[in-house]
């Protein structure tokens, strides 16, 4: 999902309408929750992934995707197979909507055998399923993104095609990461912003792979990561990129979207029953009520948000 908001905090998800997504709680100051040192110090001698399955929900026209794919292959030196939707599939969550009929996979954009890229007229989660079971069966890590915009808070996470693709990988026993690049205005980023955000995203991705807890078998949990586009470049220019905090967060569900549509037709001075897609309230960073310890507040304050999620709808006790 490219533009979204949130609805109620993880600390408050104890009632009958809560626990749609289970997460590990965190509290305290940012210093208490800064995990950069711990992640970065993980063993560097651990085997790299056999192969990464990389997808997104924005399709091939994303301004962030291909630079990140190149970084996985050339900077991390990880074999990477790309399987992405051939068009934009934002706001589709983990949809596995069946195609209308047989479809052809487009491999024409592959440069070499080591840089295969499949484009398919199906959802992000469907791309992951097709990749894992038909096109690249040896993949043991699924990475989805970087999304154009944030995926912060419960309503965003539950609506996100980016997160949905990572969830599909986790459900099928792979380690998985959803990566998003929040921004403060459409097109407000520079090439330097993108390059620095990709550098940080690659560092976080590599660190998460190396430090994946032995307590979490593949399929038990996945990570939702948000790297604010405005945060890394200024620090790098000052030689202080190491000061960028990577913060362990919960899912903030207080700051959610409201209407996703608006009335769009009028004839003879009378409004018609015509509506158009017009999400409101995407600027979660303007919120004055963001939950302390939550993902919205962390990114609002210029930190990388890392939220560990479990792929489950928890059963709740009946009244």
Short mmCIF file of C-alpha atoms in Angstrom, two decimals:
data_model
loop_
_atom_site.label_atom_id
_atom_site.label_comp_id
_atom_site.label_asym_id
_atom_site.label_seq_id
_atom_site.Cartn_x
_atom_site.Cartn_y
_atom_site.Cartn_z
CA UNK A 1 0.00 0.00 0.00
CA UNK A 2 1.52 3.29 -1.06
CA UNK A 3 -0.50 5.84 0.92
CA UNK A 4 -2.19 4.89 4.14
CA UNK A 5 -2.89 5.63 7.79
CA UNK A 6 -3.54 3.79 11.04
CA UNK A 7 -6.24 2.92 13.58
CA UNK A 8 -5.45 1.79 17.27
CA UNK A 9 -2.35 1.10 19.30
CA UNK A 10 -0.81 -2.29 19.92
CA UNK A 11 -0.86 -1.68 23.66
CA UNK A 12 -4.63 -1.27 23.46
CA UNK A 13 -5.39 -4.30 21.31
CA UNK A 14 -6.88 -6.41 24.06
CA UNK A 15 -10.59 -6.03 23.37
CA UNK A 16 -12.88 -8.09 21.16
CA UNK A 17 -12.03 -6.09 18.01
CA UNK A 18 -8.28 -6.35 18.43
CA UNK A 19 -5.33 -8.62 17.75
CA UNK A 20 -5.75 -8.79 14.00
CA UNK A 21 -1.97 -8.88 13.85
CA UNK A 22 0.11 -10.06 16.81
CA UNK A 23 3.29 -8.17 17.61
CA UNK A 24 5.86 -8.05 20.39
CA UNK A 25 5.38 -5.10 22.70
CA UNK A 26 8.04 -2.47 23.26
CA UNK A 27 8.24 0.51 25.56
CA UNK A 28 10.62 3.15 26.82
CA UNK A 29 12.73 5.77 25.11
CA UNK A 30 14.25 5.50 21.67
CA UNK A 31 17.61 4.77 23.28
CA UNK A 32 16.07 1.80 25.08
CA UNK A 33 14.66 0.52 21.79
CA UNK A 34 17.55 1.26 19.42
CA UNK A 35 18.49 -2.11 17.94
CA UNK A 36 21.05 -0.97 15.39
CA UNK A 37 24.06 -2.03 17.41
CA UNK A 38 22.67 -5.45 18.24
CA UNK A 39 21.61 -6.18 14.67
CA UNK A 40 24.77 -4.83 13.08
CA UNK A 41 26.99 -6.88 15.38
CA UNK A 42 25.40 -10.16 14.33
CA UNK A 43 27.71 -12.83 12.96
CA UNK A 44 29.02 -11.85 9.55
CA UNK A 45 30.08 -15.41 8.73
CA UNK A 46 26.53 -16.78 8.52
CA UNK A 47 25.63 -18.19 5.10
CA UNK A 48 23.92 -15.79 2.75
CA UNK A 49 20.42 -16.64 1.51
CA UNK A 50 20.32 -19.37 -1.13
CA UNK A 51 18.28 -16.95 -3.19
CA UNK A 52 16.07 -13.94 -2.48
CA UNK A 53 12.60 -13.59 -3.96
CA UNK A 54 12.02 -9.85 -4.43
CA UNK A 55 8.62 -8.35 -5.23
CA UNK A 56 6.62 -5.15 -4.68
CA UNK A 57 3.09 -3.81 -4.99
CA UNK A 58 3.87 -0.70 -7.06
CA UNK A 59 4.93 -2.56 -10.18
CA UNK A 60 7.93 -1.94 -12.44
CA UNK A 61 7.55 1.85 -12.52
CA UNK A 62 8.58 2.29 -8.88
CA UNK A 63 11.41 4.85 -8.57
CA UNK A 64 12.96 2.84 -5.72
CA UNK A 65 12.66 -0.78 -6.75
CA UNK A 66 15.41 -1.40 -9.28
CA UNK A 67 18.10 0.43 -7.32
CA UNK A 68 17.26 -1.75 -4.33
CA UNK A 69 17.33 -4.90 -6.49
CA UNK A 70 20.77 -3.92 -7.80
CA UNK A 71 21.95 -3.41 -4.22
CA UNK A 72 20.79 -6.87 -3.14
CA UNK A 73 22.71 -8.41 -6.03
CA UNK A 74 25.81 -6.25 -6.16
CA UNK A 75 26.31 -4.86 -2.64
CA UNK A 76 25.05 -7.72 -0.51
CA UNK A 77 26.05 -10.20 -3.22
CA UNK A 78 22.82 -12.14 -2.75
CA UNK A 79 21.34 -14.15 -5.64
CA UNK A 80 18.02 -12.42 -6.29
CA UNK A 81 15.04 -13.47 -8.38
CA UNK A 82 12.52 -10.69 -9.13
CA UNK A 83 8.84 -11.48 -9.55
CA UNK A 84 6.65 -8.36 -9.58
CA UNK A 85 3.18 -7.35 -10.71
CA UNK A 86 3.17 -5.85 -14.20
CA UNK A 87 1.10 -2.91 -12.88
CA UNK A 88 0.26 -1.17 -9.62
CA UNK A 89 -1.42 -3.37 -6.98
CA UNK A 90 -1.51 -1.04 -3.95
CA UNK A 91 -4.11 -1.49 -1.20
CA UNK A 92 -4.72 -5.17 -2.02
CA UNK A 93 -3.40 -6.72 1.23
CA UNK A 94 -2.70 -10.45 0.75
CA UNK A 95 -5.14 -10.82 -2.13
CA UNK A 96 -4.76 -14.02 -4.14
CA UNK A 97 -7.49 -13.07 -6.59
CA UNK A 98 -7.42 -15.66 -9.39
CA UNK A 99 -6.57 -14.28 -12.84
CA UNK A 100 -9.34 -14.29 -15.43
CA UNK A 101 -7.54 -16.98 -17.41
CA UNK A 102 -4.10 -18.30 -18.36
CA UNK A 103 -1.42 -15.62 -18.42
CA UNK A 104 2.09 -15.32 -19.77
CA UNK A 105 5.04 -14.43 -17.57
CA UNK A 106 7.14 -11.67 -19.12
CA UNK A 107 10.88 -12.34 -18.80
CA UNK A 108 11.93 -9.83 -21.47
CA UNK A 109 13.43 -7.45 -18.90
CA UNK A 110 15.93 -10.01 -17.59
CA UNK A 111 19.50 -8.92 -18.32
CA UNK A 112 21.28 -12.16 -17.44
CA UNK A 113 20.45 -15.54 -15.96
CA UNK A 114 21.60 -14.15 -12.61
CA UNK A 115 19.31 -11.12 -12.92
CA UNK A 116 16.03 -12.71 -13.87
CA UNK A 117 12.95 -10.51 -13.64
CA UNK A 118 9.46 -11.89 -14.10
CA UNK A 119 6.50 -9.54 -14.58
CA UNK A 120 3.03 -10.99 -14.04
CA UNK A 121 -0.55 -9.65 -14.20
CA UNK A 122 -1.27 -10.85 -10.66
CA UNK A 123 -1.16 -9.52 -7.11
CA UNK A 124 2.03 -9.15 -5.02
CA UNK A 125 1.13 -12.13 -2.81
CA UNK A 126 0.34 -14.16 -5.93
CA UNK A 127 3.77 -13.23 -7.33
CA UNK A 128 5.35 -14.62 -4.18
CA UNK A 129 3.36 -17.84 -4.42
CA UNK A 130 4.20 -18.25 -8.12
CA UNK A 131 7.84 -17.54 -7.43
CA UNK A 132 8.20 -19.92 -4.50
CA UNK A 133 6.41 -22.85 -6.09
CA UNK A 134 7.06 -22.48 -9.82
CA UNK A 135 9.77 -20.00 -10.82
CA UNK A 136 12.38 -19.89 -8.05
CA UNK A 137 11.80 -22.79 -5.67
CA UNK A 138 15.14 -22.41 -3.88
CA UNK A 139 14.35 -18.97 -2.39
CA UNK A 140 14.62 -18.88 1.40
CA UNK A 141 14.10 -15.13 1.91
CA UNK A 142 11.21 -13.03 0.59
CA UNK A 143 11.68 -9.26 0.45
CA UNK A 144 8.78 -7.03 -0.58
CA UNK A 145 9.35 -3.40 -1.55
CA UNK A 146 10.61 -0.80 -1.16
CA UNK A 147 7.08 0.56 -1.10
CA UNK A 148 6.41 4.08 -2.37
CA UNK A 149 5.32 5.56 0.93
CA UNK A 150 4.82 4.30 4.44
CA UNK A 151 3.28 1.17 5.86
CA UNK A 152 2.73 2.23 9.45
CA UNK A 153 -0.09 1.39 11.83
CA UNK A 154 -2.72 -1.31 11.88
CA UNK A 155 -4.99 -0.20 9.04
CA UNK A 156 -2.02 0.38 6.74
CA UNK A 157 -0.41 -2.95 7.55
CA UNK A 158 -3.64 -4.88 7.10
CA UNK A 159 -4.32 -3.11 3.78
CA UNK A 160 -0.83 -3.19 2.32
CA UNK A 161 0.07 -5.18 -0.77
CA UNK A 162 3.72 -4.82 0.25
CA UNK A 163 3.12 -6.34 3.68
CA UNK A 164 0.72 -8.88 2.16
CA UNK A 165 3.47 -10.23 -0.09
CA UNK A 166 5.86 -10.63 2.86
CA UNK A 167 3.06 -12.31 4.81
CA UNK A 168 2.56 -14.79 1.95
CA UNK A 169 6.25 -15.68 2.12
CA UNK A 170 6.08 -16.14 5.88
CA UNK A 171 2.95 -18.31 5.67
CA UNK A 172 4.90 -20.62 3.35
CA UNK A 173 7.82 -21.04 5.70
CA UNK A 174 10.24 -18.41 4.43
CA UNK A 175 11.86 -15.58 6.28
CA UNK A 176 10.31 -12.37 5.02
CA UNK A 177 10.75 -8.59 5.19
CA UNK A 178 8.39 -5.83 4.04
CA UNK A 179 10.32 -2.63 3.23
CA UNK A 180 8.79 0.84 2.82
CA UNK A 181 10.12 4.35 2.15
CA UNK A 182 7.86 6.96 3.82
CA UNK A 183 7.97 10.47 2.36
CA UNK A 184 6.56 13.87 3.33
CA UNK A 185 5.26 14.88 -0.08
CA UNK A 186 4.83 13.15 -3.43
CA UNK A 187 8.00 13.61 -5.48
CA UNK A 188 9.70 15.50 -2.65
CA UNK A 189 12.65 13.11 -2.60
CA UNK A 190 15.96 13.61 -4.41
CA UNK A 191 18.26 11.05 -6.02
CA UNK A 192 20.49 11.44 -2.97
CA UNK A 193 17.55 10.71 -0.67
CA UNK A 194 16.76 7.52 -2.60
CA UNK A 195 20.38 6.35 -2.73
CA UNK A 196 20.84 6.87 1.01
CA UNK A 197 17.52 5.22 1.86
CA UNK A 198 18.49 2.21 -0.28
CA UNK A 199 21.85 2.04 1.50
CA UNK A 200 20.10 1.99 4.87
CA UNK A 201 17.48 -0.52 3.67
CA UNK A 202 20.20 -2.88 2.46
CA UNK A 203 22.05 -2.55 5.76
CA UNK A 204 18.88 -3.32 7.73
CA UNK A 205 17.97 -6.24 5.44
CA UNK A 206 21.42 -7.78 5.77
CA UNK A 207 21.46 -7.27 9.53
CA UNK A 208 18.02 -8.83 9.99
CA UNK A 209 19.05 -11.88 7.96
CA UNK A 210 22.24 -12.37 9.97
CA UNK A 211 20.55 -11.88 13.34
CA UNK A 212 17.29 -13.78 12.77
CA UNK A 213 16.47 -15.32 16.10
CA UNK A 214 16.98 -19.05 16.39
CA UNK A 215 13.77 -19.05 18.43
CA UNK A 216 11.84 -18.03 15.32
CA UNK A 217 11.69 -20.76 12.75
CA UNK A 218 11.00 -19.58 9.19
CA UNK A 219 7.28 -18.95 9.05
CA UNK A 220 6.93 -17.90 12.70
CA UNK A 221 7.46 -14.18 12.18
CA UNK A 222 8.36 -11.52 9.65
CA UNK A 223 9.52 -7.89 9.77
CA UNK A 224 7.89 -4.66 8.66
CA UNK A 225 10.55 -1.97 8.08
CA UNK A 226 10.05 1.72 7.30
CA UNK A 227 13.03 3.89 6.27
CA UNK A 228 12.08 7.60 6.14
CA UNK A 229 13.31 9.08 2.86
CA UNK A 230 14.19 12.41 4.44
CA UNK A 231 16.36 11.09 7.27
CA UNK A 232 19.48 9.41 5.91
CA UNK A 233 20.91 11.86 3.35
CA UNK A 234 21.47 14.82 5.74
CA UNK A 235 23.25 12.55 8.21
CA UNK A 236 25.43 11.03 5.50
CA UNK A 237 26.49 14.47 4.25
CA UNK A 238 27.69 15.19 7.79
CA UNK A 239 29.43 11.82 8.04
CA UNK A 240 26.99 10.73 10.74
CA UNK A 241 24.91 8.05 9.03
CA UNK A 242 25.79 5.71 11.90
CA UNK A 243 23.73 8.00 14.15
CA UNK A 244 20.50 7.03 12.39
CA UNK A 245 18.48 5.04 14.91
CA UNK A 246 16.91 1.68 14.05
CA UNK A 247 14.03 1.50 16.50
CA UNK A 248 12.10 -1.57 17.63
CA UNK A 249 8.43 -0.58 17.43
CA UNK A 250 4.89 -1.76 17.96
CA UNK A 251 2.03 -1.21 15.54
CA UNK A 252 0.36 2.14 16.24
CA UNK A 253 -3.35 1.82 15.58
CA UNK A 254 -4.45 5.29 16.73
CA UNK A 255 -3.94 7.30 13.56
CA UNK A 256 -6.04 5.68 10.88
CA UNK A 257 -7.49 6.55 7.54
CA UNK A 258 -11.13 7.56 7.32
CA UNK A 259 -13.00 7.72 4.01
CA UNK A 260 -11.18 6.33 0.98
CA UNK A 261 -13.65 7.88 -1.50
CA UNK A 262 -15.31 11.18 -2.38
CA UNK A 263 -18.35 12.07 -4.41
CA UNK A 264 -17.14 12.97 -7.87
CA UNK A 265 -20.12 13.81 -10.04
CA UNK A 266 -22.53 16.72 -10.44
CA UNK A 267 -25.05 17.47 -13.15
CA UNK A 268 -27.44 20.41 -13.28
CA UNK A 269 -26.38 21.47 -9.81
CA UNK A 270 -27.34 18.10 -8.36
CA UNK A 271 -24.77 15.68 -6.98
CA UNK A 272 -24.80 12.30 -8.70
CA UNK A 273 -24.01 8.95 -7.12
CA UNK A 274 -20.52 8.86 -8.64
CA UNK A 275 -17.52 8.35 -6.42
CA UNK A 276 -13.78 8.42 -6.98
CA UNK A 277 -10.78 7.06 -5.09
CA UNK A 278 -9.61 9.82 -2.75
CA UNK A 279 -7.97 8.58 0.48
CA UNK A 280 -7.85 11.11 3.29
CA UNK A 281 -5.54 11.44 6.23
CA UNK A 282 -2.37 9.97 4.74
CA UNK A 283 -0.08 12.42 6.54
CA UNK A 284 0.34 10.33 9.67
CA UNK A 285 3.50 12.25 10.50
CA UNK A 286 1.39 15.31 11.37
CA UNK A 287 -0.35 13.37 14.12
CA UNK A 288 0.00 14.77 17.62
CA UNK A 289 -1.41 11.60 19.15
CA UNK A 290 0.94 8.97 17.73
CA UNK A 291 1.57 6.24 20.25
CA UNK A 292 4.87 6.41 22.13
CA UNK A 293 6.79 3.30 21.18
CA UNK A 294 4.80 2.90 17.98
CA UNK A 295 5.92 2.83 14.38
CA UNK A 296 4.24 6.12 13.37
CA UNK A 297 6.00 8.13 16.08
CA UNK A 298 9.37 6.56 15.32
CA UNK A 299 9.27 7.45 11.62
CA UNK A 300 7.77 10.87 12.35
CA UNK A 301 10.87 11.53 14.47
CA UNK A 302 13.20 10.43 11.66
CA UNK A 303 14.07 6.93 12.82
CA UNK A 304 13.97 3.58 11.02
CA UNK A 305 11.01 1.59 12.35
CA UNK A 306 11.42 -2.20 12.65
CA UNK A 307 8.32 -4.11 13.74
CA UNK A 308 8.27 -7.85 14.24
CA UNK A 309 4.94 -9.44 13.29
CA UNK A 310 3.45 -12.91 13.49
CA UNK A 311 1.19 -14.26 10.71
CA UNK A 312 -1.86 -15.06 12.79
CA UNK A 313 -5.37 -14.02 13.62
CA UNK A 314 -5.54 -14.81 17.30
CA UNK A 315 -8.64 -16.45 18.63
CA UNK A 316 -10.34 -14.41 21.34
CA UNK A 317 -12.30 -15.65 24.32
CA UNK A 318 -16.04 -15.57 23.77
CA UNK A 319 -18.09 -13.34 26.04
#
